[in-house]
Structure formats: C-alpha cells, structure tokens
C-alpha cells in the first residue's frame, strides 16, 4: 500500500518538475468536487435566491425595498471581506475545521434570522453571521479542490461552479414553496438546516491535505512577542503578495472584470422591456443566458484542461469576448430583432460562465500552490470593492442618460480594460507556462520543496 | 336715498361689466358618475379673445392626442371605455391670453384589490393583510369583514388588541395579532366605499402551527449529524495508517522516496 503511494508520487514528480509537488488528479479529488458543488450552491445559489424573501420582509417589517436589499448586500460583502480571514485560518489550522465552522455559522445565521423581530436583527444574522460563515467556506473549498488537481483543475472548478447556475434554477421555486407552506420564519429555519449541509462537505476534506507547510515557526523561540505574532499573522494572510507586481496586476484585472460582467444580469430584463419585448420574452432571454452560463463553465473547464493553450490566454479570450458581447447587447435589442438579442445573450452567457472557471485557476500559476489560499482570500476581498461599484454605477448611468445603452457600453469597456490589464502580466506573450513560483522560505536552505521531502532531507542529514 | 341707489347701481353695473368680459366655459356634462363611456365637451363663451388652440389634461398630464391648433371655441374629448384608471380630473385648456380652463370630474367605483390573495402567518405571530385602491375618487372609508358561515362579520378597529386597521385613502391594512389556528383561519373581505359606491376583494388567511417548520428542520439536522458521523467513522476505519502519515518518522523514511533512488534500494533490502 505504501509502496504504491511512493510510486505514484515519484511519477508525478517526474512529470511536473516545475509544478507543485503534490499532484493527484482524481480519486478523492472528485469527492471534493462534489463537496464543492454542494457548498457553492448553498452559498451563492442561496444568496441569489434570497429575493423571494424580500417581498415578505418589505411587507412584514414595513420598510423600503432599499433597506431590505441591504441585507443581501451585507451578506455578500461579509463573504468577500472575511475571505482572507478564512484563508488565514486555513493556513494556521486546518481547512477541514475552518469549512465546518463556516458551514455551522452560515446555518446559525439563518436559524437566528428566523427569529428576528426587527430589521437590524436581519442585518446582523443573515448579513454578518451568515456572511462570515460563507466567507470561511468558499475560499478554503476552492483552494482545496485546486490543490487536489493539476491538469484537470479547471474541469473540476467548472463542474463545481456549475452548481451556482443550476441551484439558482432550482432554489427559486423551492424557496417560493417553502415560504408559502411555512411562512418566511419557517422557511428561513429550514434554509438554516439546509446550510448546515456544508458541514459534511467540509468533513470530506482530508486533514493531511495541507496546501502549504506550517508557517515558519521557530520551534526554539516560542516567544509571543509582538513582532513575531505580526509576522506570523501576515504570513497567514499572505500580505506579502500585495507587494508583488504580477499578483497586483491580476487582482486589478479581476476587479475590473467584476465591475462590468454582472451588469447584464441586473439590467438585461429591464432593457429588453424598454426595447419593446414582452415580459416573458425578456425573462426567457435571461433563462437562456443562465443555461448558457452553466454550459460555458463546464465546457471551458474541460477544454482548458486539455492543455492546448495556456490558461491565461484562454482567460483573455473569454473575457475579451464577454466584454465585446456586453457592448453588443444593446445594439442587438435596439435593432428590434429578438433572434439577435437571444443569440448575443447566449454567447454572453457562455463566455461569462467560461471565464468563471478559469479566474481562480490562474491564481496558483501566479503565486504558487502554497500561497494560493491566501492569494484567493485577498483576491476576493479586493474584488468585493468592484461589486459595490459596478451595479450602482450602471444604475446611475441609466438614470442620467435614460437608457441602458451607456451602462452596457461602460460595463463592456471595463471588462475589456481588465483583459488589457492582464496582458501586462509577465511572460504573457510566451507560448508555454513559466515555472511556478516557489515559496521562498525564510530559513530553509532548500527552496520550495515538498514538506515530506524537507522532512526526509532533515532525517538523512542527521 | 337717491345717492344710495346711484352708488349701488354703479357697483352693480361694474360688477356686471366685469362678469360679462370674463370668459366662461360651459362644460357638458359637469361631472361623469359611474358611466361606461362619455363625451366631455367644453364651450368657451363670452369672450372675444383669440384662441390659438386647445388641449386636454388628465390628472395634470397632457393628453398628446387631444392637442389641437384650431381656433375653435368648442372642444370635446371622447372616453370610450371608462375604467378605474381612466377616472380622475379632466381639464380642457384653451390657449388664450391668459389661458382659461375648466375641470370635469370623471368618477368611478373604487377599484379594490388585495396585494396578495393568499396570506399566511404563524401561530401566536401577527399577520397583515393589505388592500389597495386605484381610481377616482379614492375610498373615503374602508371596512373589513370576516366571512363566517356565508355571512360577513364586521371587524371593528380598537375593540380588542387583536385587530388593528390602518387606512389611508389608497391603502388599508388589517393586522391580526396573536393568531390562533382555531379562530383565525378563513376568508377576509376588505371593502372600500366612495361617493359612487363600494367594491371589495377577498383574502384567504392560513395559519401554520409554530412547530410546523420545526420537524423538517430537525430532520435535516439529524441528516447532517449522521453524514458527518459516517464520514468520520469511514475515515478512521479505512486508512488508519494514512491518517498518521507524515507525522510518524519511521514510516516516512520508507514511503517518501522521491528522487533519491539509492535510498529506496537500501530500505527495501
């Protein structure tokens, strides 16, 4: 049994000399993909379907729609804000514990929300507590799945993220049914229970699959001096990444994507109505774009795994096309042709789904597998600002100019700007991937070796 | 005495003179009450001012189709089908210097509609039922009834803590506190009355027991606990040695032999 493991490890190591040392490409990894599927649907699918509750809240609490919509904004912002915290805790402790904890918090937040008596309670429970839970779940799950795959990484991510689209389809009618049968309090209670299903997903993470070696703790000096603690915390949070140009460039590009690429989902229906199409036609366009999104995620995940092209080139292709189609959307609907609108929406849906599979998979190529966890966390935090900026900006443009043309144009141009920013990454124009950056450990002489190899070297040196 | 007569005659003639030079609009009909269609007309009389055109407004909004540049003292507007949305204040405006206008009110029965025809609430919690009205004029009074055995029982505001009615001309809200499954399930009728008549709508209230949602919730929590237990037990049973891999020094020497093939040969011998 142990010899087999040794053989597989040596074979992997020979194949990917410049890759991360651990590279199983299947087996337990697929179980983790299922876990990612379930947990992502319970995080993002749930977040997207909370609109059902807003009608109930507006009536029950007698508040304005804007005050109610702050609940989901708080939840999303909390999820992205606490992502670096989740990443840091995973680096410090164990991904399994963090994800289970996050699942528990997410469920707890919804359960407490079912007992809310005023709007502030909802902000604190559904917003902050559940948001914290979601933040502790998403980044560690994504990083763990990525660590368990090498060539098929993007396919795994594509399959995992396809859950978002599928669950949005399934959850909307389900939540409506729950609210009708149990009133919103009962429905929230049941949703809290459903969210607790993230805990078994976290339990599936094997404890020894650590992405990076334990942080450099001088075992001799167990001093808890301020400088030591700060250094450890900053190494958990991977704050050093903020000073590296490739990472900053990539984060900036992703932020620019986020400003623009959600806009069609918010404004397409209203714009179609304004262009003269009926309610059902407009809604059908949205559903079709959503279906194309799911397809795009899986297909792009599979295609980029084939390895014909570099991930970064494929990502630029999808984002460039997505930006182009966003800009073409108003043109097609203004010309009055329904088929043109449907065609462009399908293409846009496909491209936006395709790029989501790749966005996270590129991060370990820029920062290395060991720092991937912290890199993802910081990326989520920084891109959250874009989300806060994007939709109000497009709403503002619509209010000023009176039509959605300007907001679509601006959104598309932001996405294309992000693509151009990505071209400034180092080694962009080379045809093969540059070697993965290895972690420069502070006091180990052998740089960037597998932790077991490090241990073995220590033992043989003795 | 004669002086008094003279002064009063002077005042009267002044007033008559003013009255006779002010333009007067004759409207036909003066108001429309609960009709399915009508023709509103305005006739501008007693004026020699030039008329540049006419138009109609509905509740302050100019009706584009009614604009005319004819210098005619008579203008009419035809309302084919009067519904609650076409009721309101219609004004005919004559473009003279200064403008003159007159209002014709079109009144209909109130249009009463419930926000949601099926409401639900939790036991011991509160439920709110809302009816809104559009049209002109808005209801002056709102009434709520509970349907019991085909008769309508009026609900009076303020008799007990149980019922609260808040009404504004275009919206009324009935709040029922401390819902009970025995008494409060059923149909409720909201009725709005204006000077023309009244209209009503029905809402069905369902009350769920507080614990109704608890059973599925406990079922899901039990499922989660069972899954987690199964996963942990499976892990402990299947590969007890893999769990401790990497931490036991003896084992790592024999397993993790990557590049150093010599070491591997030595260990296996």
Short mmCIF file of C-alpha atoms in Angstrom, two decimals, chain A residues 210-377:
data_model
loop_
_atom_site.label_atom_id
_atom_site.label_comp_id
_atom_site.label_asym_id
_atom_site.label_seq_id
_atom_site.Cartn_x
_atom_site.Cartn_y
_atom_site.Cartn_z
CA UNK A 210 -2.43 20.77 3.62
CA UNK A 211 -1.64 23.15 0.84
CA UNK A 212 1.35 24.76 2.40
CA UNK A 213 3.71 23.66 5.13
CA UNK A 214 3.06 25.03 8.59
CA UNK A 215 4.21 28.57 8.81
CA UNK A 216 7.76 29.16 9.74
CA UNK A 217 7.57 28.87 13.47
CA UNK A 218 10.84 28.93 15.20
CA UNK A 219 10.31 25.99 17.47
CA UNK A 220 13.15 27.10 19.69
CA UNK A 221 11.90 30.56 20.38
CA UNK A 222 8.28 30.24 21.41
CA UNK A 223 8.19 33.89 22.26
CA UNK A 224 4.94 35.62 21.62
CA UNK A 225 6.45 38.98 21.05
CA UNK A 226 4.52 41.46 19.01
CA UNK A 227 6.79 41.32 16.03
CA UNK A 228 6.67 37.54 15.90
CA UNK A 229 2.90 37.42 16.07
CA UNK A 230 2.56 40.11 13.44
CA UNK A 231 4.94 38.30 11.15
CA UNK A 232 3.04 35.07 11.58
CA UNK A 233 -0.31 36.71 11.00
CA UNK A 234 0.93 38.45 7.91
CA UNK A 235 2.33 35.22 6.60
CA UNK A 236 -1.02 33.51 7.17
CA UNK A 237 -2.78 36.32 5.38
CA UNK A 238 -0.14 36.31 2.67
CA UNK A 239 0.12 40.06 2.90
CA UNK A 240 3.46 39.88 1.14
CA UNK A 241 1.51 39.14 -2.01
CA UNK A 242 0.31 42.70 -2.03
CA UNK A 243 3.79 43.81 -2.88
CA UNK A 244 4.27 41.59 -5.89
CA UNK A 245 3.57 43.07 -9.26
CA UNK A 246 2.08 40.03 -11.02
CA UNK A 247 -0.43 39.48 -8.22
CA UNK A 248 -1.41 43.12 -8.10
CA UNK A 249 -1.82 43.20 -11.86
CA UNK A 250 -4.02 40.13 -11.83
CA UNK A 251 -6.11 41.37 -8.93
CA UNK A 252 -6.63 44.67 -10.70
CA UNK A 253 -7.73 42.84 -13.84
CA UNK A 254 -10.21 40.69 -11.91
CA UNK A 255 -11.56 43.77 -10.13
CA UNK A 256 -12.17 45.42 -13.48
CA UNK A 257 -13.98 42.30 -14.69
CA UNK A 258 -16.21 42.34 -11.65
CA UNK A 259 -17.27 45.92 -12.25
CA UNK A 260 -18.71 45.08 -15.59
CA UNK A 261 -19.59 41.47 -16.01
CA UNK A 262 -22.56 41.28 -13.65
CA UNK A 263 -24.32 44.26 -15.18
CA UNK A 264 -26.24 42.34 -17.86
CA UNK A 265 -27.78 40.04 -15.26
CA UNK A 266 -29.22 43.03 -13.45
CA UNK A 267 -30.27 45.17 -16.36
CA UNK A 268 -30.97 42.86 -19.27
CA UNK A 269 -34.60 42.26 -18.42
CA UNK A 270 -35.38 45.93 -17.92
CA UNK A 271 -33.54 46.83 -21.08
CA UNK A 272 -35.40 44.21 -23.12
CA UNK A 273 -38.68 45.52 -21.79
CA UNK A 274 -37.65 49.03 -22.72
CA UNK A 275 -36.74 47.89 -26.22
CA UNK A 276 -40.27 46.65 -26.62
CA UNK A 277 -40.18 42.95 -25.86
CA UNK A 278 -42.79 41.36 -23.63
CA UNK A 279 -42.16 40.23 -20.06
CA UNK A 280 -41.99 36.59 -20.98
CA UNK A 281 -39.61 37.16 -23.85
CA UNK A 282 -37.29 39.17 -21.62
CA UNK A 283 -37.39 36.58 -18.85
CA UNK A 284 -36.75 33.81 -21.34
CA UNK A 285 -33.65 35.60 -22.59
CA UNK A 286 -32.34 35.67 -19.04
CA UNK A 287 -33.03 31.98 -18.52
CA UNK A 288 -31.32 31.15 -21.78
CA UNK A 289 -28.28 33.19 -20.77
CA UNK A 290 -28.24 31.37 -17.44
CA UNK A 291 -28.32 27.99 -19.14
CA UNK A 292 -25.53 29.04 -21.49
CA UNK A 293 -23.58 30.13 -18.42
CA UNK A 294 -23.73 26.65 -16.90
CA UNK A 295 -22.71 25.08 -20.20
CA UNK A 296 -19.88 27.56 -20.58
CA UNK A 297 -18.46 26.72 -17.17
CA UNK A 298 -18.27 23.01 -17.80
CA UNK A 299 -17.10 23.21 -21.41
CA UNK A 300 -14.39 25.76 -20.71
CA UNK A 301 -13.25 23.77 -17.69
CA UNK A 302 -12.92 20.65 -19.81
CA UNK A 303 -11.32 22.43 -22.78
CA UNK A 304 -8.69 24.30 -20.83
CA UNK A 305 -7.81 21.05 -19.07
CA UNK A 306 -6.82 19.58 -22.40
CA UNK A 307 -3.77 21.76 -22.24
CA UNK A 308 -3.66 23.01 -25.80
CA UNK A 309 -3.49 26.61 -24.74
CA UNK A 310 -2.20 28.47 -21.75
CA UNK A 311 -4.85 29.22 -19.17
CA UNK A 312 -4.05 32.91 -19.21
CA UNK A 313 -4.59 33.11 -22.96
CA UNK A 314 -7.90 31.30 -22.73
CA UNK A 315 -8.99 33.60 -19.92
CA UNK A 316 -8.14 36.65 -22.00
CA UNK A 317 -10.11 35.18 -24.89
CA UNK A 318 -13.22 34.61 -22.81
CA UNK A 319 -13.08 37.94 -21.05
CA UNK A 320 -12.44 39.83 -24.26
CA UNK A 321 -15.36 38.10 -25.93
CA UNK A 322 -17.59 38.68 -22.89
CA UNK A 323 -16.80 42.38 -22.92
CA UNK A 324 -17.47 42.55 -26.64
CA UNK A 325 -20.83 40.81 -26.30
CA UNK A 326 -21.85 43.05 -23.40
CA UNK A 327 -21.25 46.01 -25.66
CA UNK A 328 -23.20 44.36 -28.47
CA UNK A 329 -26.22 43.57 -26.28
CA UNK A 330 -27.91 46.99 -26.51
CA UNK A 331 -27.21 47.16 -30.23
CA UNK A 332 -29.00 43.89 -30.86
CA UNK A 333 -32.05 44.79 -28.82
CA UNK A 334 -32.29 48.30 -30.21
CA UNK A 335 -32.43 46.94 -33.70
CA UNK A 336 -35.62 45.21 -32.61
CA UNK A 337 -34.60 41.74 -33.64
CA UNK A 338 -35.42 39.14 -30.99
CA UNK A 339 -33.19 36.48 -32.54
CA UNK A 340 -30.21 38.83 -32.47
CA UNK A 341 -30.84 39.60 -28.80
CA UNK A 342 -31.18 35.91 -27.98
CA UNK A 343 -28.05 34.99 -29.91
CA UNK A 344 -25.89 37.65 -28.28
CA UNK A 345 -27.27 36.80 -24.84
CA UNK A 346 -26.45 33.13 -25.32
CA UNK A 347 -22.94 33.99 -26.42
CA UNK A 348 -22.53 36.37 -23.50
CA UNK A 349 -23.82 33.75 -21.06
CA UNK A 350 -21.40 31.17 -22.44
CA UNK A 351 -18.40 33.49 -22.22
CA UNK A 352 -19.18 34.75 -18.74
CA UNK A 353 -19.57 31.19 -17.49
CA UNK A 354 -16.39 30.16 -19.29
CA UNK A 355 -14.34 32.83 -17.62
CA UNK A 356 -15.51 31.98 -14.09
CA UNK A 357 -13.97 28.51 -14.34
CA UNK A 358 -10.60 29.98 -15.18
CA UNK A 359 -10.39 33.05 -12.98
CA UNK A 360 -9.48 31.14 -9.86
CA UNK A 361 -7.41 28.51 -11.61
CA UNK A 362 -4.92 31.12 -12.80
CA UNK A 363 -4.09 32.25 -9.26
CA UNK A 364 -1.83 29.31 -8.35
CA UNK A 365 0.05 29.85 -11.59
CA UNK A 366 0.88 33.35 -10.48
CA UNK A 367 1.52 32.87 -6.79
CA UNK A 368 2.31 29.18 -6.47
CA UNK A 369 0.25 26.44 -4.89
CA UNK A 370 1.42 27.06 -1.36
CA UNK A 371 0.31 30.65 -1.27
CA UNK A 372 -2.83 30.01 -3.25
CA UNK A 373 -5.09 30.02 -0.21
CA UNK A 374 -4.07 33.46 0.95
CA UNK A 375 -3.96 34.71 -2.61
CA UNK A 376 -7.56 33.70 -3.18
CA UNK A 377 -8.65 35.29 0.05
#
